[in-house]
Short mmCIF file of C-alpha atoms in Angstrom, two decimals:
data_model
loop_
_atom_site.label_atom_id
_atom_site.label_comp_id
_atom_site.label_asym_id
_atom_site.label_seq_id
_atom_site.Cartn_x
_atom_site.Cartn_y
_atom_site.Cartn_z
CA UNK A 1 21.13 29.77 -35.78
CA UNK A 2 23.37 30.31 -32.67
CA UNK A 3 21.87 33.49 -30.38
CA UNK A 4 24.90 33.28 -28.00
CA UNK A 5 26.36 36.86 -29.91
CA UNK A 6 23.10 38.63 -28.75
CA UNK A 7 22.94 40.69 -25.57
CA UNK A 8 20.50 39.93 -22.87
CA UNK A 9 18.21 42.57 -24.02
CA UNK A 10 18.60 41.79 -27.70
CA UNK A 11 17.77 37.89 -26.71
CA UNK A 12 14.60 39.16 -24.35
CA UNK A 13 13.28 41.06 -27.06
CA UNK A 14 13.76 38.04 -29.47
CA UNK A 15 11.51 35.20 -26.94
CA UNK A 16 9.07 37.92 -26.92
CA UNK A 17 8.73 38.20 -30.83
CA UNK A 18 8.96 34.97 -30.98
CA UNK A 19 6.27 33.95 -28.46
CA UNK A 20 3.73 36.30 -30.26
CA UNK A 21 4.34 35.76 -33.94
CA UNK A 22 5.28 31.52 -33.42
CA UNK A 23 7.71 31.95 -35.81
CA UNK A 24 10.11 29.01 -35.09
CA UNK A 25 13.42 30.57 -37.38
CA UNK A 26 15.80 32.07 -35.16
CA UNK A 27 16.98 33.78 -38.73
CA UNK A 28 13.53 34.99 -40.08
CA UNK A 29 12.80 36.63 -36.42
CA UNK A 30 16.45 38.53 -35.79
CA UNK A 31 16.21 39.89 -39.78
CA UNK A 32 12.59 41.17 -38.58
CA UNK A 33 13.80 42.78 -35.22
CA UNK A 34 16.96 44.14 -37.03
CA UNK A 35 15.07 46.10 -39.97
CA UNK A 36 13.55 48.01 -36.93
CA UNK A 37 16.46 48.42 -34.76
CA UNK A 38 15.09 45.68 -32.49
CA UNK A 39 12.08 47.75 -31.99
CA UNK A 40 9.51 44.80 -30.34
CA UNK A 41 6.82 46.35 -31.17
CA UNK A 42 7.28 48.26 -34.88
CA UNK A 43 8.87 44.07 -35.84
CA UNK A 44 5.61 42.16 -34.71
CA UNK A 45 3.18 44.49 -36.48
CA UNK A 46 5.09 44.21 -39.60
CA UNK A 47 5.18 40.45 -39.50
CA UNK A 48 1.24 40.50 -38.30
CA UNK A 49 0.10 42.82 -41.48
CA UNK A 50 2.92 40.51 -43.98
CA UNK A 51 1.17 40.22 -47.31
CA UNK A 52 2.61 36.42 -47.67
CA UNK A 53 1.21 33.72 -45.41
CA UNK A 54 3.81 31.84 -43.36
CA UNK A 55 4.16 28.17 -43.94
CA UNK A 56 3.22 25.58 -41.23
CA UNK A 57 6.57 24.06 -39.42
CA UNK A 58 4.78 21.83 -37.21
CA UNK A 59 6.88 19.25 -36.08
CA UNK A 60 5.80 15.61 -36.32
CA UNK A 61 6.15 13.90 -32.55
CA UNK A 62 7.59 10.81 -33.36
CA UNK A 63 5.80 7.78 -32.84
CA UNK A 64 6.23 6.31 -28.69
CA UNK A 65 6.92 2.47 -28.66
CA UNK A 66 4.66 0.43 -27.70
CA UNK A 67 6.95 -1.92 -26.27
CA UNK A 68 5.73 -1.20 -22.53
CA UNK A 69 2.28 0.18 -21.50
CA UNK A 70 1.03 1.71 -18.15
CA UNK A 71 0.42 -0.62 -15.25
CA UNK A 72 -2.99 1.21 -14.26
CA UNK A 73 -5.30 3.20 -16.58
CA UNK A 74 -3.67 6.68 -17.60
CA UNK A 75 -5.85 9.47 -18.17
CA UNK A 76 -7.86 10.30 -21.28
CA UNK A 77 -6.59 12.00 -24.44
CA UNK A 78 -8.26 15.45 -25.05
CA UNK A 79 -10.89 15.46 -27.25
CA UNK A 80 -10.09 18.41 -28.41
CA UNK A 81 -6.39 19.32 -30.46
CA UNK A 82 -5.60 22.90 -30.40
CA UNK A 83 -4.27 24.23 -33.89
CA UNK A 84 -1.99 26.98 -34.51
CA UNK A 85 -2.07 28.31 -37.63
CA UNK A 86 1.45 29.41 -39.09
CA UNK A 87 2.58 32.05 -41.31
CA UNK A 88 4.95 32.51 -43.95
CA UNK A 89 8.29 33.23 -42.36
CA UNK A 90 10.70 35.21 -45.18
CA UNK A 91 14.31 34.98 -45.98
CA UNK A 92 14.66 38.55 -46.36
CA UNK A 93 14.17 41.49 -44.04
CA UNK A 94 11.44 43.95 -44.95
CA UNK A 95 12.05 46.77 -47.35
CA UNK A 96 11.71 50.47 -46.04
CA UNK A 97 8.57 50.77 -49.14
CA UNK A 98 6.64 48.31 -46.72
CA UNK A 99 7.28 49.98 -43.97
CA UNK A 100 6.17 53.57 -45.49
CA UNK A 101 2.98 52.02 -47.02
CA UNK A 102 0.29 54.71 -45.94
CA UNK A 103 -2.40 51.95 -45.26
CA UNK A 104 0.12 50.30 -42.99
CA UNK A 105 0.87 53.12 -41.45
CA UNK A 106 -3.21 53.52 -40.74
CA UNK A 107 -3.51 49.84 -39.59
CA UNK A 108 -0.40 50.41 -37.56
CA UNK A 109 -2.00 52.64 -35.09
CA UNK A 110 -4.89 50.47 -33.69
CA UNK A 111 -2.81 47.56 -33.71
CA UNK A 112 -0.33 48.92 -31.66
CA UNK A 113 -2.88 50.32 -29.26
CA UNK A 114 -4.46 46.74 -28.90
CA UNK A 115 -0.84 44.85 -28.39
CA UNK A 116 0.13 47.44 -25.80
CA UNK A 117 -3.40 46.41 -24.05
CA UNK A 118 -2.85 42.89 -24.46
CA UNK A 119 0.47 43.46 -23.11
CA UNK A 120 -0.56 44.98 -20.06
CA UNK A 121 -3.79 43.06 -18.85
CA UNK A 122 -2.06 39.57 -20.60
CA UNK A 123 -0.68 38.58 -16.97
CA UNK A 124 -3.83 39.04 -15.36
CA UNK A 125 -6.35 36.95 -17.70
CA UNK A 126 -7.43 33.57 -16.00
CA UNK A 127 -6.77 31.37 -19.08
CA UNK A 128 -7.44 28.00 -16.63
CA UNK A 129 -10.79 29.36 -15.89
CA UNK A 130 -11.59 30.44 -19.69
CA UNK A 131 -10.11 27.26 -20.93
CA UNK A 132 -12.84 25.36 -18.28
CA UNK A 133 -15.67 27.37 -19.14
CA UNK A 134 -15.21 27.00 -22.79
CA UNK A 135 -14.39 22.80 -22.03
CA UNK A 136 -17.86 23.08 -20.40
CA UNK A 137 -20.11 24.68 -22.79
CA UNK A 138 -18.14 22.87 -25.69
CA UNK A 139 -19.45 19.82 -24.06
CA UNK A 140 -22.86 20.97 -23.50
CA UNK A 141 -23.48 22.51 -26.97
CA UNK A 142 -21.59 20.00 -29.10
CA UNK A 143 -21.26 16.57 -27.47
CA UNK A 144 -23.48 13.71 -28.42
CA UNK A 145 -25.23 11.24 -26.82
CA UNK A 146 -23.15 9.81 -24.12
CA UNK A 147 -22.13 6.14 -25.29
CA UNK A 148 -22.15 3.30 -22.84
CA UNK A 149 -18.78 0.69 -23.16
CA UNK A 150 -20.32 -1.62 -22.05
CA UNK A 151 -23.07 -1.90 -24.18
CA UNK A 152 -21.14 -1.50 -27.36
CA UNK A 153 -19.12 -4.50 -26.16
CA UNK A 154 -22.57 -6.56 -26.06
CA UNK A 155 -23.29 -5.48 -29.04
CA UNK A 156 -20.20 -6.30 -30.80
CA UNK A 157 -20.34 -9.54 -29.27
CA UNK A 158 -23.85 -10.19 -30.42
CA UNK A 159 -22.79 -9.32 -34.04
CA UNK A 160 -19.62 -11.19 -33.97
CA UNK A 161 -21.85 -14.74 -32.78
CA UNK A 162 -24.43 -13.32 -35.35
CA UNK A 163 -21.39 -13.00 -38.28
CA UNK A 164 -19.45 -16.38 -37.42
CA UNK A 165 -20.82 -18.62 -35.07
CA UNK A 166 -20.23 -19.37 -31.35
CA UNK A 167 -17.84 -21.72 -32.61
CA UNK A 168 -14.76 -19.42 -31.26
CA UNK A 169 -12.89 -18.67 -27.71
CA UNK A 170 -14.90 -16.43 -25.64
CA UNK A 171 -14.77 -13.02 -25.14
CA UNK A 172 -13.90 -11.29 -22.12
CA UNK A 173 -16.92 -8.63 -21.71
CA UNK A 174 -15.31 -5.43 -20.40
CA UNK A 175 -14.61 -2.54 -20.74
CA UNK A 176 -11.49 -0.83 -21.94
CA UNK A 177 -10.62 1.98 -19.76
CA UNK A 178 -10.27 5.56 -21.18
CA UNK A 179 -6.67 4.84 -23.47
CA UNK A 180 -5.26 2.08 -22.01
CA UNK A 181 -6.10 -0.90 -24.21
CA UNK A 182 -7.79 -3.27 -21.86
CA UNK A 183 -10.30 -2.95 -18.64
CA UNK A 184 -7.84 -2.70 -15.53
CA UNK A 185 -10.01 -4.95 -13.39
CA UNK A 186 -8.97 -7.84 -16.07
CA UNK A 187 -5.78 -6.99 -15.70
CA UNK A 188 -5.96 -7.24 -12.14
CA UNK A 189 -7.58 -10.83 -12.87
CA UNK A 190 -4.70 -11.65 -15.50
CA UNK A 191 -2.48 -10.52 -12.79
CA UNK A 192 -3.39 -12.40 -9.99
CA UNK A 193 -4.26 -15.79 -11.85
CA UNK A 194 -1.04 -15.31 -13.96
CA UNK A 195 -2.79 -15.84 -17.53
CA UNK A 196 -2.07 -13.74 -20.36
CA UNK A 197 -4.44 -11.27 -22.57
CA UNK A 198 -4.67 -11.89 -26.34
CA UNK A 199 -6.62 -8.81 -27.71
CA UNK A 200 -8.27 -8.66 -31.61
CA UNK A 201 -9.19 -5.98 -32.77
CA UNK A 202 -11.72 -5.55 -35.57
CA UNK A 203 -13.02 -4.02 -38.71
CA UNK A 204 -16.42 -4.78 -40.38
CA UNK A 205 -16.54 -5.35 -43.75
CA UNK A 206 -13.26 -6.10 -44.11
CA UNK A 207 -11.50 -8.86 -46.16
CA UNK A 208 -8.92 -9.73 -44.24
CA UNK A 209 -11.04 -9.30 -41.17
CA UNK A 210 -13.65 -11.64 -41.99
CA UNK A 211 -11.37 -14.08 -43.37
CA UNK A 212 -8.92 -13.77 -40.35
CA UNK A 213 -12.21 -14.86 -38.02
CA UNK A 214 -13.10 -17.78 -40.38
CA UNK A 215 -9.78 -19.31 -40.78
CA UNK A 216 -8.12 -17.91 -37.26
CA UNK A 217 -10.25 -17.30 -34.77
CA UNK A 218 -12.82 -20.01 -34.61
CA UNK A 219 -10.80 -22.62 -35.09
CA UNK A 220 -9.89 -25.12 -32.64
CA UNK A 221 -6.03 -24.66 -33.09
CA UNK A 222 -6.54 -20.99 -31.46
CA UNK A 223 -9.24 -22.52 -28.54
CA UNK A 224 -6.68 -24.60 -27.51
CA UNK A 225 -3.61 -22.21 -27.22
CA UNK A 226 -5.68 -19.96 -25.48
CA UNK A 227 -6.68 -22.13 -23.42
CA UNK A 228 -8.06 -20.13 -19.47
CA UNK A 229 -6.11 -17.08 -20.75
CA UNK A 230 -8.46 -13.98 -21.72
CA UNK A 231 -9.14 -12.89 -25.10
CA UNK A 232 -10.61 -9.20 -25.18
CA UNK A 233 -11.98 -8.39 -29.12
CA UNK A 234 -13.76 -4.94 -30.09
CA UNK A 235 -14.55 -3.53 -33.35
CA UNK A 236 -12.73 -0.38 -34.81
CA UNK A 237 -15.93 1.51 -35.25
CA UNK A 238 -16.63 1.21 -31.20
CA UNK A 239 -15.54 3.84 -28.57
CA UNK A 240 -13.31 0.95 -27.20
CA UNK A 241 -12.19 -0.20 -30.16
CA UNK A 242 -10.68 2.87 -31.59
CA UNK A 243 -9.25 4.03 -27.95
CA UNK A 244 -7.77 0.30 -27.98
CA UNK A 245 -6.66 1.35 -31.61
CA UNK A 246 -4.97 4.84 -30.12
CA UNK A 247 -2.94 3.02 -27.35
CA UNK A 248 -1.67 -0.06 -29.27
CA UNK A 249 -0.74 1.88 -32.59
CA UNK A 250 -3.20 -0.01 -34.85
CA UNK A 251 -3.46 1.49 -38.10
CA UNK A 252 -4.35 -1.67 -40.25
CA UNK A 253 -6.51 -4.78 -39.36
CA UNK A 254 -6.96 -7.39 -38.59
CA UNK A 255 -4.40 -6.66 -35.23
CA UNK A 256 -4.11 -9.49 -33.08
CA UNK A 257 -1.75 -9.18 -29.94
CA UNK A 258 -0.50 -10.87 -26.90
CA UNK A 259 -0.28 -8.65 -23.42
CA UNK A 260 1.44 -9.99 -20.37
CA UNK A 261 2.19 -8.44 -17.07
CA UNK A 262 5.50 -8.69 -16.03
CA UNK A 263 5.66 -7.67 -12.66
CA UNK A 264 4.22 -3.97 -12.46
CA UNK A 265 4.10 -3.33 -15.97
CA UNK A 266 1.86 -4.45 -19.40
CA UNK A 267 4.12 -5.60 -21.77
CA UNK A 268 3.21 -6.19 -25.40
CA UNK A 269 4.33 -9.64 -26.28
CA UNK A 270 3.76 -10.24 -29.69
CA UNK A 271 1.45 -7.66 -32.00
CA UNK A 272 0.30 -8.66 -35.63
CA UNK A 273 -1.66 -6.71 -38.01
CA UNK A 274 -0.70 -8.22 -41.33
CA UNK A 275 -2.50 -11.26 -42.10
CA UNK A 276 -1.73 -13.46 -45.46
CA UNK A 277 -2.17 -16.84 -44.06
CA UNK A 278 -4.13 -18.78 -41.48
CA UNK A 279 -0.90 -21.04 -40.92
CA UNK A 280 1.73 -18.62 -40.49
CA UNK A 281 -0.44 -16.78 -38.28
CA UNK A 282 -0.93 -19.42 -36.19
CA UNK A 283 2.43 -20.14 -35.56
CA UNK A 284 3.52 -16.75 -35.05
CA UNK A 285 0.42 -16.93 -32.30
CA UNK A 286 1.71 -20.12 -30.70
CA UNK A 287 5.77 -18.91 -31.09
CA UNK A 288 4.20 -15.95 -29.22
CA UNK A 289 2.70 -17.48 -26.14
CA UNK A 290 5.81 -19.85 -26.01
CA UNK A 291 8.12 -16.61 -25.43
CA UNK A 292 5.38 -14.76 -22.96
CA UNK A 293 5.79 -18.04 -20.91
CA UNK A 294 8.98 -15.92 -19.60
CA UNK A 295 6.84 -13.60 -18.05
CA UNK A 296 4.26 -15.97 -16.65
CA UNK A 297 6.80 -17.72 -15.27
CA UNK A 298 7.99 -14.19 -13.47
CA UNK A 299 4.50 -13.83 -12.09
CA UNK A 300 4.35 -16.91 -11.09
CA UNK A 301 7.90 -16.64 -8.66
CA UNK A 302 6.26 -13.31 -7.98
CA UNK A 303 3.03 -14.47 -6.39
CA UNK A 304 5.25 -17.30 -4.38
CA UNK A 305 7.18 -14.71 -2.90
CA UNK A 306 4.80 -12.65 -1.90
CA UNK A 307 2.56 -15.89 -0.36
CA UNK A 308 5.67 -16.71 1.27
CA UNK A 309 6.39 -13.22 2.71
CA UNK A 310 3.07 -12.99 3.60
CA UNK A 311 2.87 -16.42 5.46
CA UNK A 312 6.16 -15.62 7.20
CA UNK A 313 4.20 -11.72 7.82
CA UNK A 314 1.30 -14.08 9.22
CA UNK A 315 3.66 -16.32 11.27
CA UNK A 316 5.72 -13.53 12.79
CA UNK A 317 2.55 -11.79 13.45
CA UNK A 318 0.71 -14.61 15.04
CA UNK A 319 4.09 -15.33 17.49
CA UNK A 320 4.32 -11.73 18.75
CA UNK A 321 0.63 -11.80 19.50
CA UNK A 322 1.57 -15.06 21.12
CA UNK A 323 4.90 -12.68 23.11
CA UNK A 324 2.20 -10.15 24.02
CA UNK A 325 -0.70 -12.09 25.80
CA UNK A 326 2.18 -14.00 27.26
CA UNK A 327 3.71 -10.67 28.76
CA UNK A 328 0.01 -9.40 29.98
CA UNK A 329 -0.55 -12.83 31.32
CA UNK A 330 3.14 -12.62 33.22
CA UNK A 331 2.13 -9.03 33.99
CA UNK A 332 -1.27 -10.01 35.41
CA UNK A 333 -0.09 -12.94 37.23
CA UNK A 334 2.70 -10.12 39.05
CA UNK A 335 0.10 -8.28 40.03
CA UNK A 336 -2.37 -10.84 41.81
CA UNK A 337 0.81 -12.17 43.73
CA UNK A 338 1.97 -8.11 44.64
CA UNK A 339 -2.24 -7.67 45.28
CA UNK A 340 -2.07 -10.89 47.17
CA UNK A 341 0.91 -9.90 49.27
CA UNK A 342 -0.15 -6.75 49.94
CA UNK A 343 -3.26 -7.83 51.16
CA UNK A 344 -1.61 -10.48 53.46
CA UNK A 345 0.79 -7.58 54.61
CA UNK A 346 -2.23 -5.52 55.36
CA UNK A 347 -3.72 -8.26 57.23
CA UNK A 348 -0.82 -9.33 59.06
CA UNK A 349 -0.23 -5.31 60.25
CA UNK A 350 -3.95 -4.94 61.08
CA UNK A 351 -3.17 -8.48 63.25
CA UNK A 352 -0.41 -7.06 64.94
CA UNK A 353 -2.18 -3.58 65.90
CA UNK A 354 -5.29 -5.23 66.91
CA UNK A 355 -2.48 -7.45 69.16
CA UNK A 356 -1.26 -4.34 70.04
CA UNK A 357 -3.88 -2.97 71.38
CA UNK A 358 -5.07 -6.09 72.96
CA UNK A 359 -2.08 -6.17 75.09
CA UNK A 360 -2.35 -1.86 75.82
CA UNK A 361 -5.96 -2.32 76.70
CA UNK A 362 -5.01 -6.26 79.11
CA UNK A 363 -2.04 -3.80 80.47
CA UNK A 364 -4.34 -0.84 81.09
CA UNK A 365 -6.63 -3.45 82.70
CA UNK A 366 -4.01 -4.98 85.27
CA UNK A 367 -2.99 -2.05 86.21
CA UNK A 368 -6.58 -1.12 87.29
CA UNK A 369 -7.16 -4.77 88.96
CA UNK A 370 -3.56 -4.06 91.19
CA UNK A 371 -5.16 -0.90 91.79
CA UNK A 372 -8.86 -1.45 92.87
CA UNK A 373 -7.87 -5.52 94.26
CA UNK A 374 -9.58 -5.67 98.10
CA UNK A 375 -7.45 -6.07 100.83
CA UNK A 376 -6.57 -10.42 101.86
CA UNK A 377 -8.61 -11.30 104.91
CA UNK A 378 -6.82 -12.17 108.10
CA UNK A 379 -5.95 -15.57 109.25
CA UNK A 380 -8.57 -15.04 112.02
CA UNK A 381 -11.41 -14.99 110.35
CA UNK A 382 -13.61 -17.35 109.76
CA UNK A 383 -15.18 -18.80 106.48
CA UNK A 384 -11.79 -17.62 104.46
CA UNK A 385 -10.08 -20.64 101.93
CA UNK A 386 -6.34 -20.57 101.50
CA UNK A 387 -6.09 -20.87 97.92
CA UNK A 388 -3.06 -21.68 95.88
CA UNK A 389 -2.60 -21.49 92.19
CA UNK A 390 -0.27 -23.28 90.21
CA UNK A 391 1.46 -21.89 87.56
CA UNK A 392 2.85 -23.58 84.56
CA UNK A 393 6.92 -22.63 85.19
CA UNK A 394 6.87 -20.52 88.44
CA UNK A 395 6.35 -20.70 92.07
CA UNK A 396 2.95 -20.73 93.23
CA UNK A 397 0.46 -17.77 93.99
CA UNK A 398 -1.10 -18.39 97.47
CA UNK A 399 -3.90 -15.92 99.11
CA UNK A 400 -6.52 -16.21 101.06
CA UNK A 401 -10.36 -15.57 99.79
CA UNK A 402 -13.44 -15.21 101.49
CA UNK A 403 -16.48 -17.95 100.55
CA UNK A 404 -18.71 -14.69 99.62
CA UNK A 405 -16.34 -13.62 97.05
CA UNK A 406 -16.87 -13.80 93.82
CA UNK A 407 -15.00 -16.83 91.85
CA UNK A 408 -13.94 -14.05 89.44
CA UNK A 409 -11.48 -12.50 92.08
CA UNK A 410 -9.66 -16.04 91.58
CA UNK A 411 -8.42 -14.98 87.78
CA UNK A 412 -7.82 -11.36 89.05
CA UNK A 413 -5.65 -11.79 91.71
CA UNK A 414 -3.61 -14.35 88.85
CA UNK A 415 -3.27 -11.18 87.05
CA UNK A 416 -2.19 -9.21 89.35
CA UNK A 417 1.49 -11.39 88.92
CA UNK A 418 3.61 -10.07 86.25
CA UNK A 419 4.63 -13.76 84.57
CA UNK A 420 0.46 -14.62 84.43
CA UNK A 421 -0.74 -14.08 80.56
CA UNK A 422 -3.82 -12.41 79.67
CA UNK A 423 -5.53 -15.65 78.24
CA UNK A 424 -5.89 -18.49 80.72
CA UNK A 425 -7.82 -20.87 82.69
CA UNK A 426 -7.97 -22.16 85.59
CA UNK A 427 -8.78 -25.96 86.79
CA UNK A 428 -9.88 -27.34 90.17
CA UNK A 429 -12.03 -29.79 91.96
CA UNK A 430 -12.40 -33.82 91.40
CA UNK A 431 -13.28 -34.36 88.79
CA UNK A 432 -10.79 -31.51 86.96
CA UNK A 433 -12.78 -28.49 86.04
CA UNK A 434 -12.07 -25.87 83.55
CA UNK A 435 -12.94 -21.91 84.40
CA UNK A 436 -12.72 -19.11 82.19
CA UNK A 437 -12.85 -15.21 83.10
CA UNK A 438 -15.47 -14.64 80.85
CA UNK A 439 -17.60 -18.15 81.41
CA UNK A 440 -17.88 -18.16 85.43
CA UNK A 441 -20.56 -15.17 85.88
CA UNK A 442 -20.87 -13.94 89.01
CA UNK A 443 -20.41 -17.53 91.04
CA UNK A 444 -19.06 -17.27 94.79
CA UNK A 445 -15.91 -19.03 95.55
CA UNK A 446 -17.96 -20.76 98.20
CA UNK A 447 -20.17 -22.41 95.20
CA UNK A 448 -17.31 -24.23 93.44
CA UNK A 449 -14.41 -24.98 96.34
CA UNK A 450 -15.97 -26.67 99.36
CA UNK A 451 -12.43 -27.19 101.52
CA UNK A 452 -10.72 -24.90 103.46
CA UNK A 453 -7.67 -24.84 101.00
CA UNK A 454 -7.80 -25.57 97.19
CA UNK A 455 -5.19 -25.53 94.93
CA UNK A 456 -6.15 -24.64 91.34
CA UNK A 457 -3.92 -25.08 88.10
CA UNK A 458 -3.07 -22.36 85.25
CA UNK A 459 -3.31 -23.01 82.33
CA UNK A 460 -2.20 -20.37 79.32
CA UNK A 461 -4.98 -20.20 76.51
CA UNK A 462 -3.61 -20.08 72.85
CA UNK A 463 -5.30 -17.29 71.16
CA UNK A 464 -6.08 -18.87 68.08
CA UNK A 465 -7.80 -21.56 69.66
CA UNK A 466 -9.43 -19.54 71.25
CA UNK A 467 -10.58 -17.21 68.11
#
């Protein structure tokens, strides 16, 4: 029934009756509030202390398709299913003799004390905590031994070899995980080597099962179509087997199906649980893993893709590693030559001040020869030599020296002319002779020249020969 005619507080009052009686008719709850003039309170304990139990209107979730399952394991089921027990909901409204029943009226008293409590601390319970708490002792007083997958698995396969032989394809020997209907890491194997996963699912001391194995399963026929794909079996009495039961909607057995991934998702090719002939069952088997070829054939152009995007990933990869050490070797290679020229500028400015201060310090030093240079002896005396020295693009130097002078006075009184450079030699005598400034020691001119006039040659010394 529509509540659009109500008022806001006529529609507040009716969630909250609603929410604490779980009656689900609209009608029954509005013909309670209205006998008590929407009175919250006065409706809910007459519908608590009703005489006539309320019948359950649970409503049946309808069945999800199993069409397309979760690519990765979902979480597990709760173990446990919370009940809510339902009253009787009437078609008519309360009389007033109900209402003015003396025993009600004593029961109405603590009840309405309690509700207004519950009212009042109901926001402040911790219903997570007391819902944990109650999980964890639940688990501790009433849960059994803990059972191991994997060994049921063994177990069932030991049976199964025991039952019919070894005579049929092999299992695959994992685990399924929580509800999902297979163990993810074969899934993850299925994926990646593109095969498909044919899952049986059985029931001892069935008819049909054991019949299905002996004429289906360990035959050739089924061998041979399925081939390298996996084939994952468990019993319905297992752990696995009835969570594999849960997830693929497997009421009635034998159940034989065909899974394939089809990109991100497990898809349920082909799913029989009726079996009335070894034949037609095989063909509906081999029709099925002719039309899951579709898929495998989508895996397949998936995993080429990706190789190819990840070769081209690779490739690009691999030529801007290549770009990079070729920019750091450029880089390095810049700067060795700005090093290198930096250290030839250095050098060639250290050169030029240690030139520099060469030519202060020779400068300094003529100036002090000019200075402290003796006085040129007279043409009268005796034992002088008129000496004359040659120089390379100017007019002769001509003075006259005294036999007890030293030969270095020869090079000094050169320097005392402006156009003489700091570096020479000088070269005299037959045969030639060469004399350096810093070679001659403290010879007499007497020593070297015999005649009364010599004339000796200049010649300008190249400083790097002479480093």
């Amino acid at each position: 029934m529509e509540v659009a005619d109500l008022t806001d507080e006529q529609s507040n009052a009716l969630s909250r009756f609603r929410e604490f009686t779980h009656i689900d008719s609209v009608e029954t709850c509005r013909q309670y509030l209205a006998a008590h003039d929407w009175d919250v309170e006065r409706a809910i304990e007459t519908a608590l202390i009703s005489d006539s139990d309320l019948p359950s209107n649970i409503n049946d979730n309808d069945e999800l398709s199993t069409n397309i399952l979760p690519s990765a394991p979902p979480m597990p089921e709760s173990i446990l299913e919370e009940s809510t027990t339902r009253r009787f909901r009437p078609n008519t409204p309360p009389t007033d003799h109900d209402v003015q029943n003396p025993i009600l009226r004593i029961l109405r008293i603590p009840l309405s004390f309690l509700y207004a409590f519950y009212l009042k601390i109901e926001p402040f319970i911790p219903w997570t905590i007391i819902r944990f708490i109650f999980s964890f002792v639940h688990s501790l007083v009433w849960s059994g031994r803990p059972i191991d997958p994997i060994r049921e698995i063994d177990d069932y396969c030991t049976y199964f070899d025991n039952q019919y032989g070894p005579n049929h394809p092999p299992f695959y020997r994992g685990k399924l995980s929580q509800v999902v209907f297979i163990n993810y890491f074969a899934l993850l194997d299925a994926q990646r080597e593109v095969r498909l996963v044919f899952i049986y699912l059985h029931e001892k001391n069935s008819p049909l099962c054991d019949r299905f194995c002996r004429e289906v399963l360990c035959e050739e026929v089924l061998r041979t179509t399925i081939g390298s794909n996996l084939l994952w079996s468990a019993s319905s009495d297992t752990q696995e087997g009835v969570q594999a039961s849960r997830s693929l909607r497997a009421y009635s057995f034998p159940c034989f199906c065909i899974v394939a991934h089809h990109g991100s998702q497990q898809i349920v090719q082909l799913k029989l649980d009726r079996y009335t002939d070894a034949d037609e069952f095989l063909a509906e088997i081999i029709n099925g893993v002719q039309h899951a070829d579709e898929a495998l054939q989508y895996n397949r152009e998936l995993r080429n893709t990706r190789s190819s995007r990840d070769r081209l990933l690779e490739e690009q990869n691999a030529a801007y590693l290549d770009s990079v050490r070729a920019d750091k070797e450029k880089a390095e290679q810049r700067l060795r030559e700005e090093n290198e020229r930096r250290k030839l500028e250095e050098d060639q400015q250290r050169l030029q001040e240690e030139k520099q201060r060469k030519l202060q310090k020779f400068a300094e030093f003529r100036d002090h020869i000019k200075q402290t240079f003796p006085d040129e002896p007279s043409s009268t005396e005796t034992d002088i030599i008129q000496v004359s020295i040659r120089l390379p693009a100017n007019e002769p130097i001509r003075r006259r020296f005294r036999r007890t002078d030293p030969a270095k006075l020869l090079f000094e009184f050169a320097w005392t002319n402006s156009n003489v450079p700091d570096q020479f030699e000088l070269l005299w005598g037959y045969p030639r002779k060469r004399y350096q400034y810093e070679q001659i020691d403290n010879i007499k001119i007497g020593d070297v020249m015999n005649g009364s006039t010599e004339t000796c040659y200049l010649e300008k010394i190249d400083e790097e020969n002479n480093s």
